[in-house]
Amino acid sequence: MLRFTLKNWGPTMAEPEYRPGLADVPVAESAISFIDGKRARLEYRGIAVETLAKESSFEETSWLLLKGELPTQKQLATFDSQLRVHRRLKYKIIDLIKCLPESGHPMDALQAGVAACGMFYPTKDRTDPEKNWEAVIRLIAKLPTIVAAFHRLRRGDEAIPPRDDLGHAANFYYMLTEEEPSPSITKVIDACLIVHAEHTMNASTFSSRVTGSTLANPFTVVNSAIGTLAGPLHGGANEEVLDMLEEIGTAEKAKGWLEDAVLHKKKIMGFGHRVYKVKDPRATVLQELAEHMFAETSKPEIYNLAVEIERIATGILGPKGIFPNVDFYSGIVYQSMGIPRDLFTPIFAISRVAGWTAHWLEQLKNNRIFRPEQIFVGKNDQPYTPLGKRP
Ligand code: ACO
């Protein structure tokens, strides 16, 4: 790894070391979530994610992340009803979504929808806790409606208005499919939203904090995080896992494909993590959910293939601390519910918005604009050659 030191750093301070990808460099103090990458432990405000996935709801988990404690019954009921009230989109936002190209990626449509919301609900004062809370509610409530509306409209169908009698997870599924999900599908979607809701200082959360530190409006904060999440090394990996599984095709081809990939230094999508050096606990929860779902339906061949890939890839990459991450099984779960592949990352976003906004509120409490240093490796004092004299 390249390492540079900053020569003119103040004499009293330790010389900083350049760490590509900011690996191991703390960029904030945060009390929201905790990872122990060796023990496969992920906690939201001290509570294990596995427990929340089993016992909690996305609405309750969002409150926990945002407020720091589990809500009382009254607090949860109020929060839940506020979310239901704010799910609807203004007809002008629906019209705007109608004008987007059908072939565009839903993550881009989500950014367009969130930017439009920012124009309809402008806020200037970041010191007003009530206005900030209102923005948080609107963001968590409206993201699923934007994703579902784009999906319906791009197929030439009408957008389906949200249903006030359904919870967050069931309503999202209903807006996508016009069908009310069964209790077990609702539980699986809800648990997926819970396990994706927060994950310490990952790339998109860092984006939200950087943008938040400029006191930009909360819709812009979430938009910068959505853009960061879209990349294939971050949230976009869940789509690529299924592309990879389809490319491999059958369990018999898995070993040869993996050995060739490792030989050519090709990344195995859905494997590896900056922090986890064991299997990501969220991958374990998602695999359990998949097993639970397939007990009701038949087990798809692609799931068996994924299990075989995990077995062989763990043998090859495990000694380097590379194991399945959250994206390895999530796509299989969504696909088995009939959800199209390009909606996997937007679903990640409608969950992670809880974490992004929790970090935004935490950032504002003790804000200082992010302004890191660089190591200059360019040239100085260059002459300017007029255009006519250049070859
Ligand atoms: N397949 C094969 N080798 C891998 C993989 C992988 N998935 N991940 C890491 N490695 C290897 C690298 O080739 C590298 O090997 P080397 O030291 O011999 O050069 C070493 O492990 C370190 O890899 P980095 O990419 O430097 O690790 P980093 O911590 O920077 O990246 C990341 C983490 C981006 C997640 C990486 O593991 C990766 O690209 N995985 C595939 C994409 C993916 O699944 N992303 C989703 C992550 S979870 C999330 O964002 C929600």
Coordinates of C-alpha atoms and ligand atoms in Angstrom, one line a residue:
M1 CA 0.0 0.0 0.0
L2 CA 1.3 3.5 -0.8
R3 CA 1.9 5.6 2.2
F4 CA 2.8 9.3 2.2
T5 CA 3.4 11.6 5.1
L6 CA 2.6 15.3 5.2
K7 CA 5.9 17.2 5.5
N8 CA 4.7 20.5 6.8
W9 CA 2.3 19.2 9.5
G10 CA 2.5 21.2 12.8
P11 CA 5.4 20.2 15.1
T12 CA 3.2 19.3 18.0
M13 CA 1.0 16.9 16.1
A14 CA 1.8 13.4 15.1
E15 CA 2.6 13.2 11.4
P16 CA -0.6 11.9 9.7
E17 CA -0.3 9.0 7.4
Y18 CA -2.2 8.8 4.1
R19 CA -4.6 5.9 4.3
P20 CA -6.3 5.1 1.0
G21 CA -10.0 4.8 1.5
L22 CA -9.6 6.4 5.0
A23 CA -9.1 2.8 6.3
D24 CA -9.1 2.9 10.1
V25 CA -9.3 6.7 10.2
P26 CA -12.1 7.9 12.6
V27 CA -14.0 10.7 11.1
A28 CA -16.7 11.2 13.8
E29 CA -17.7 10.2 17.3
S30 CA -21.0 8.3 17.0
A31 CA -23.2 6.5 19.5
I32 CA -25.6 5.1 16.8
S33 CA -24.2 1.7 15.9
F34 CA -21.3 -0.6 16.7
I35 CA -19.6 -3.4 14.8
D36 CA -17.2 -6.0 16.1
G37 CA -15.8 -7.3 12.9
K38 CA -14.2 -10.3 14.5
R39 CA -17.2 -11.5 16.5
A40 CA -19.8 -10.8 13.7
R41 CA -21.5 -8.4 16.1
L42 CA -23.6 -5.5 14.9
E43 CA -25.6 -3.4 17.4
Y44 CA -27.9 -0.5 16.9
R45 CA -27.8 1.7 20.1
G46 CA -26.5 -1.4 21.9
I47 CA -29.1 -3.9 20.7
A48 CA -28.0 -6.8 18.5
V49 CA -29.3 -6.6 15.0
E50 CA -30.4 -10.2 15.0
T51 CA -32.7 -9.4 18.0
L52 CA -34.1 -6.4 16.3
A53 CA -34.7 -8.4 13.1
K54 CA -36.7 -11.0 15.1
E55 CA -38.5 -8.8 17.6
S56 CA -38.8 -5.3 16.2
S57 CA -40.3 -3.4 13.3
F58 CA -38.6 -1.0 10.9
E59 CA -40.6 1.9 12.4
E60 CA -39.5 1.0 15.9
T61 CA -35.9 0.4 14.8
S62 CA -35.8 3.8 13.0
W63 CA -36.9 5.5 16.2
L64 CA -34.3 3.7 18.2
L65 CA -31.6 4.8 15.7
L66 CA -32.8 8.4 15.6
K67 CA -33.6 8.9 19.3
G68 CA -31.2 6.6 21.0
E69 CA -33.7 4.5 22.9
L70 CA -36.6 2.2 22.2
P71 CA -39.9 4.2 22.0
T72 CA -42.7 4.0 24.5
Q73 CA -46.0 2.6 23.1
K74 CA -47.3 6.2 22.7
Q75 CA -44.1 7.5 21.0
L76 CA -44.2 4.6 18.6
A77 CA -47.9 5.1 17.8
T78 CA -47.3 8.8 17.1
F79 CA -44.2 8.2 15.0
D80 CA -46.0 5.5 13.0
S81 CA -49.0 7.7 12.3
Q82 CA -46.7 10.6 11.3
L83 CA -45.0 8.3 8.8
R84 CA -48.3 7.2 7.4
V85 CA -49.5 10.8 7.0
H86 CA -46.4 11.8 5.1
R87 CA -46.2 8.9 2.6
R88 CA -48.1 10.7 -0.1
L89 CA -46.3 12.5 -2.9
K90 CA -47.4 15.8 -4.4
Y91 CA -49.0 15.3 -7.8
K92 CA -46.3 17.5 -9.3
I93 CA -43.6 15.1 -8.0
I94 CA -45.5 12.2 -9.6
D95 CA -45.7 14.2 -12.8
L96 CA -42.0 14.7 -12.7
I97 CA -41.3 11.0 -12.1
K98 CA -43.6 10.3 -15.1
C99 CA -41.2 12.3 -17.3
L100 CA -38.1 10.3 -16.4
P101 CA -36.9 7.8 -19.0
E102 CA -38.3 4.3 -18.4
S103 CA -34.8 2.8 -19.0
G104 CA -33.2 4.9 -16.3
H105 CA -32.0 3.3 -13.1
P106 CA -34.4 3.6 -10.2
M107 CA -31.6 4.9 -8.0
D108 CA -31.3 7.9 -10.3
A109 CA -35.1 8.3 -10.2
L110 CA -35.0 8.2 -6.5
Q111 CA -32.4 11.0 -6.5
A112 CA -34.6 13.1 -8.8
G113 CA -37.7 12.5 -6.6
V114 CA -35.8 13.3 -3.4
A115 CA -34.3 16.5 -5.0
A116 CA -37.9 17.5 -6.0
C117 CA -39.1 16.9 -2.4
G118 CA -36.3 19.2 -1.2
M119 CA -37.8 22.0 -3.4
F120 CA -41.3 21.5 -2.1
Y121 CA -40.2 21.4 1.6
P122 CA -37.4 23.9 1.8
T123 CA -35.8 24.4 5.1
K124 CA -33.0 26.9 5.9
D125 CA -32.7 26.7 9.7
R126 CA -30.8 23.7 10.9
T127 CA -31.0 24.8 14.5
D128 CA -34.8 24.1 14.7
P129 CA -35.2 20.6 16.0
E130 CA -38.9 20.5 15.0
K131 CA -38.2 21.3 11.4
N132 CA -35.3 18.8 11.3
W133 CA -37.6 16.1 12.7
E134 CA -40.3 17.0 10.2
A135 CA -37.7 16.5 7.4
V136 CA -36.6 13.1 8.8
I137 CA -40.2 11.9 8.9
R138 CA -40.8 13.1 5.3
L139 CA -37.7 11.4 4.0
I140 CA -38.4 8.0 5.7
A141 CA -42.0 8.2 4.7
K142 CA -41.6 9.3 1.1
L143 CA -38.7 7.3 -0.2
P144 CA -40.7 4.0 -0.6
T145 CA -43.4 6.0 -2.4
I146 CA -40.9 7.5 -4.9
V147 CA -39.4 4.0 -5.6
A148 CA -42.8 2.3 -6.1
A149 CA -44.2 5.2 -8.2
F150 CA -41.2 5.1 -10.6
H151 CA -41.5 1.4 -10.9
R152 CA -45.2 1.5 -11.8
L153 CA -44.9 4.5 -14.1
R154 CA -42.0 3.1 -16.1
R155 CA -44.1 0.1 -16.9
G156 CA -47.0 2.3 -18.1
D157 CA -49.1 1.6 -15.0
E158 CA -50.6 4.2 -12.6
A159 CA -48.7 4.9 -9.4
I160 CA -50.6 3.3 -6.5
P161 CA -51.3 5.7 -3.6
P162 CA -50.1 4.5 -0.2
R163 CA -52.6 2.8 2.1
D164 CA -52.9 4.3 5.6
D165 CA -54.0 1.0 7.1
L166 CA -50.7 -0.8 6.3
G167 CA -47.4 -0.7 8.1
H168 CA -44.2 0.6 6.3
A169 CA -43.1 -2.7 4.9
A170 CA -46.5 -4.0 3.8
N171 CA -47.4 -0.6 2.3
F172 CA -44.2 -0.6 0.2
Y173 CA -45.0 -4.0 -1.2
Y174 CA -48.6 -3.0 -1.9
M175 CA -47.5 0.2 -3.8
L176 CA -45.2 -2.0 -5.9
T177 CA -47.6 -4.9 -6.7
E178 CA -51.1 -3.7 -5.9
E179 CA -51.3 -6.8 -3.6
E180 CA -51.3 -6.9 0.1
P181 CA -48.4 -9.1 1.2
S182 CA -48.9 -12.2 3.4
P183 CA -47.8 -11.9 7.0
S184 CA -44.7 -13.9 6.3
I185 CA -43.7 -11.8 3.3
T186 CA -44.4 -8.7 5.4
K187 CA -42.1 -10.0 8.1
V188 CA -39.3 -10.8 5.7
I189 CA -39.5 -7.3 4.1
D190 CA -39.6 -5.7 7.5
A191 CA -36.6 -7.7 8.7
C192 CA -34.7 -6.8 5.5
L193 CA -35.4 -3.1 6.2
I194 CA -34.2 -3.5 9.8
V195 CA -30.9 -5.2 8.9
H196 CA -30.0 -2.6 6.2
A197 CA -31.0 0.4 8.3
E198 CA -27.6 1.4 9.8
H199 CA -24.0 0.3 9.6
T200 CA -21.5 2.7 11.3
M201 CA -19.3 4.9 9.1
N202 CA -19.8 3.3 5.6
A203 CA -19.3 5.2 2.4
S204 CA -22.9 6.5 2.0
T205 CA -23.2 7.5 5.7
F206 CA -19.9 9.3 5.4
S207 CA -21.3 11.2 2.4
S208 CA -24.4 12.1 4.4
R209 CA -22.2 13.5 7.2
V210 CA -19.9 15.4 4.8
T211 CA -22.9 17.0 3.1
G212 CA -24.7 17.6 6.4
S213 CA -21.6 19.3 7.8
T214 CA -22.0 22.1 5.2
L215 CA -25.5 22.7 6.7
A216 CA -27.1 21.7 3.4
N217 CA -30.8 20.8 3.4
P218 CA -31.7 17.3 4.6
F219 CA -33.0 16.2 1.2
T220 CA -29.6 17.1 -0.3
V221 CA -27.9 15.2 2.5
V222 CA -29.9 12.1 1.7
N223 CA -29.4 12.5 -2.0
S224 CA -25.6 12.6 -1.7
A225 CA -25.9 9.4 0.4
I226 CA -28.2 7.7 -2.3
G227 CA -25.6 8.6 -5.0
T228 CA -22.8 7.0 -2.9
L229 CA -24.9 3.9 -2.2
A230 CA -25.5 3.3 -5.9
G231 CA -22.0 2.2 -6.7
P232 CA -21.2 -1.5 -7.2
L233 CA -18.7 -1.6 -4.4
H234 CA -21.4 -0.5 -2.0
G235 CA -25.1 -1.0 -2.2
G236 CA -25.1 -1.8 -5.9
A237 CA -23.3 -5.1 -5.2
N238 CA -26.6 -6.9 -4.5
E239 CA -27.7 -6.6 -8.1
E240 CA -24.3 -7.8 -9.3
V241 CA -24.4 -10.9 -7.1
L242 CA -27.4 -12.2 -9.1
D243 CA -25.6 -11.3 -12.4
M244 CA -22.6 -13.3 -11.1
L245 CA -24.7 -16.3 -10.0
E246 CA -26.5 -16.4 -13.4
E247 CA -23.2 -16.2 -15.2
I248 CA -21.9 -19.2 -13.2
G249 CA -25.1 -21.0 -13.9
T250 CA -24.8 -24.3 -12.1
A251 CA -23.2 -25.7 -9.0
E252 CA -20.9 -27.9 -11.1
K253 CA -19.3 -24.9 -12.7
A254 CA -18.9 -23.0 -9.4
K255 CA -15.4 -24.3 -8.4
G256 CA -13.8 -23.7 -11.8
W257 CA -15.4 -20.2 -12.1
L258 CA -14.2 -19.2 -8.6
E259 CA -10.7 -20.5 -9.1
D260 CA -10.5 -18.6 -12.4
A261 CA -11.9 -15.4 -10.8
V262 CA -9.4 -15.6 -8.0
L263 CA -6.5 -16.3 -10.4
H264 CA -7.5 -13.2 -12.4
K265 CA -8.0 -11.1 -9.3
K266 CA -11.7 -10.6 -10.0
K267 CA -13.8 -9.6 -7.1
I268 CA -16.5 -12.1 -6.0
M269 CA -19.5 -9.9 -5.6
G270 CA -21.2 -10.1 -2.2
F271 CA -18.0 -11.1 -0.5
G272 CA -15.5 -9.1 1.5
H273 CA -15.9 -6.2 3.9
R274 CA -13.7 -3.5 5.2
V275 CA -14.7 -4.3 8.8
Y276 CA -16.0 -7.9 9.0
K277 CA -13.3 -10.5 8.8
V278 CA -15.9 -13.2 9.4
K279 CA -19.4 -13.8 7.9
D280 CA -21.4 -10.6 8.1
P281 CA -24.1 -11.1 10.7
R282 CA -26.6 -9.5 8.3
A283 CA -25.8 -12.2 5.7
T284 CA -26.6 -14.8 8.4
V285 CA -30.0 -13.2 9.2
L286 CA -30.8 -12.8 5.5
Q287 CA -29.9 -16.5 4.8
E288 CA -32.2 -17.5 7.7
L289 CA -35.0 -15.4 6.2
A290 CA -34.4 -17.0 2.8
E291 CA -34.6 -20.5 4.4
H292 CA -37.7 -19.4 6.2
M293 CA -39.4 -18.2 3.0
F294 CA -38.3 -21.3 1.0
A295 CA -39.9 -23.5 3.6
E296 CA -43.3 -22.1 2.3
T297 CA -42.3 -22.0 -1.4
S298 CA -39.9 -24.3 -3.3
K299 CA -36.2 -23.5 -2.9
P300 CA -35.0 -21.8 -6.1
E301 CA -32.0 -23.4 -7.8
I302 CA -30.1 -20.0 -7.5
Y303 CA -30.2 -20.3 -3.7
N304 CA -28.6 -23.8 -3.8
L305 CA -26.0 -22.3 -6.1
A306 CA -25.3 -19.4 -3.7
V307 CA -24.8 -21.8 -0.8
E308 CA -22.4 -23.9 -2.9
I309 CA -20.5 -20.7 -3.9
E310 CA -20.3 -19.7 -0.3
R311 CA -18.9 -23.1 0.7
I312 CA -16.2 -23.1 -2.0
A313 CA -15.3 -19.3 -1.9
T314 CA -15.0 -19.5 1.9
G315 CA -12.5 -22.2 1.5
I316 CA -10.4 -20.1 -1.0
L317 CA -10.9 -16.6 0.4
G318 CA -11.7 -17.3 4.1
P319 CA -8.1 -17.5 5.1
K320 CA -7.8 -13.8 3.9
G321 CA -10.8 -12.9 6.0
I322 CA -13.2 -12.6 3.0
F323 CA -16.7 -14.0 3.7
P324 CA -20.2 -13.2 2.5
N325 CA -21.5 -9.7 3.2
V326 CA -25.0 -8.4 3.5
D327 CA -25.4 -8.3 -0.3
F328 CA -24.8 -11.9 -0.9
Y329 CA -28.3 -13.2 0.1
S330 CA -30.4 -10.1 0.0
G331 CA -31.0 -10.2 -3.8
I332 CA -32.0 -13.9 -3.7
V333 CA -34.6 -13.0 -1.0
Y334 CA -36.0 -10.1 -3.1
Q335 CA -36.0 -12.0 -6.3
S336 CA -38.0 -14.8 -4.8
M337 CA -40.7 -12.3 -3.9
G338 CA -40.8 -11.2 -7.6
I339 CA -39.0 -7.9 -7.0
P340 CA -37.0 -6.7 -10.0
R341 CA -33.3 -6.6 -9.7
D342 CA -32.8 -2.9 -10.2
L343 CA -35.0 -2.2 -7.2
F344 CA -32.7 -4.1 -4.8
T345 CA -30.4 -1.0 -4.1
P346 CA -33.4 1.4 -3.9
I347 CA -34.8 -0.9 -1.2
F348 CA -31.5 -0.7 0.6
A349 CA -31.9 3.1 0.4
I350 CA -35.4 3.2 1.8
S351 CA -34.1 1.3 4.8
R352 CA -30.7 3.1 5.2
V353 CA -32.4 6.5 5.2
A354 CA -33.0 5.9 8.9
G355 CA -29.3 5.5 9.5
W356 CA -28.3 8.5 7.3
T357 CA -30.8 10.8 9.0
A358 CA -29.7 9.6 12.5
H359 CA -26.1 10.5 11.5
W360 CA -27.2 13.8 10.1
L361 CA -29.0 14.7 13.4
E362 CA -25.9 13.6 15.4
Q363 CA -23.6 15.5 13.1
L364 CA -25.6 18.7 13.6
K365 CA -25.3 18.5 17.4
N366 CA -21.6 19.1 17.3
N367 CA -21.0 20.2 13.7
R368 CA -17.8 21.3 12.1
I369 CA -17.5 21.3 8.3
F370 CA -15.4 18.4 6.9
R371 CA -12.3 19.8 5.4
P372 CA -9.6 17.1 5.3
E373 CA -6.0 17.4 4.0
Q374 CA -4.5 16.1 0.8
I375 CA -1.0 15.1 0.0
F376 CA 0.0 17.2 -3.0
V377 CA 1.9 15.1 -5.6
G378 CA 1.7 17.5 -8.6
K379 CA 4.1 20.1 -10.0
N380 CA 4.7 23.7 -8.8
D381 CA 5.8 26.8 -10.5
Q382 CA 5.0 25.8 -14.0
P383 CA 5.3 28.3 -16.9
Y384 CA 2.2 29.2 -18.9
T385 CA 2.8 28.5 -22.7
P386 CA 0.3 30.5 -24.9
L387 CA -1.9 28.2 -26.9
G388 CA -0.4 29.4 -30.2
K389 CA 3.0 28.3 -29.1
R390 CA 1.9 24.8 -28.0
P391 CA 2.4 21.9 -30.4
Ligands
ACO1 N1 -13.4 -11.2 -3.9 C1 -12.1 -11.5 -4.1 N2 -11.1 -10.8 -3.5 C2 -11.5 -9.8 -2.6 C3 -12.8 -9.5 -2.4 C4 -13.8 -10.2 -3.1 N3 -15.1 -9.9 -3.0 N4 -12.9 -8.5 -1.5 C5 -11.6 -8.2 -1.2 N5 -10.8 -9.0 -1.9 C6 -9.3 -9.0 -1.8 C7 -8.8 -7.9 -2.7 O1 -8.5 -8.4 -4.0 C8 -7.5 -7.6 -2.0 O2 -6.5 -8.6 -2.2 P1 -5.0 -8.3 -2.3 O3 -4.6 -7.8 -0.9 O4 -4.3 -9.5 -2.6 O5 -4.8 -7.2 -3.3 C9 -7.9 -7.7 -0.5 O6 -8.9 -8.6 -0.5 C10 -8.4 -6.4 0.1 O7 -9.4 -5.9 -0.8 P2 -9.9 -4.4 -0.8 O8 -10.7 -4.2 -2.0 O9 -8.7 -3.5 -0.7 O10 -10.7 -4.3 0.5 P3 -11.6 -3.1 0.9 O11 -11.7 -3.2 2.4 O12 -11.0 -1.8 0.4 O13 -12.9 -3.3 0.2 C11 -15.0 -4.2 -0.4 C12 -14.1 -3.8 0.8 C13 -15.2 -2.9 -1.3 C14 -16.4 -4.5 0.2 C15 -14.5 -5.4 -1.2 O14 -14.4 -6.5 -0.3 C16 -15.3 -5.7 -2.4 O15 -15.0 -5.0 -3.5 N6 -16.2 -6.6 -2.4 C17 -17.1 -6.9 -3.5 C18 -18.2 -5.9 -3.6 C19 -19.2 -6.0 -2.5 O16 -19.7 -7.1 -2.2 N7 -19.6 -4.9 -2.0 C20 -20.6 -4.8 -0.9 C21 -20.0 -4.5 0.4 S1 -21.2 -4.5 1.7 C22 -21.9 -3.0 1.5 O17 -21.4 -2.0 1.0 C23 -23.3 -2.9 1.8

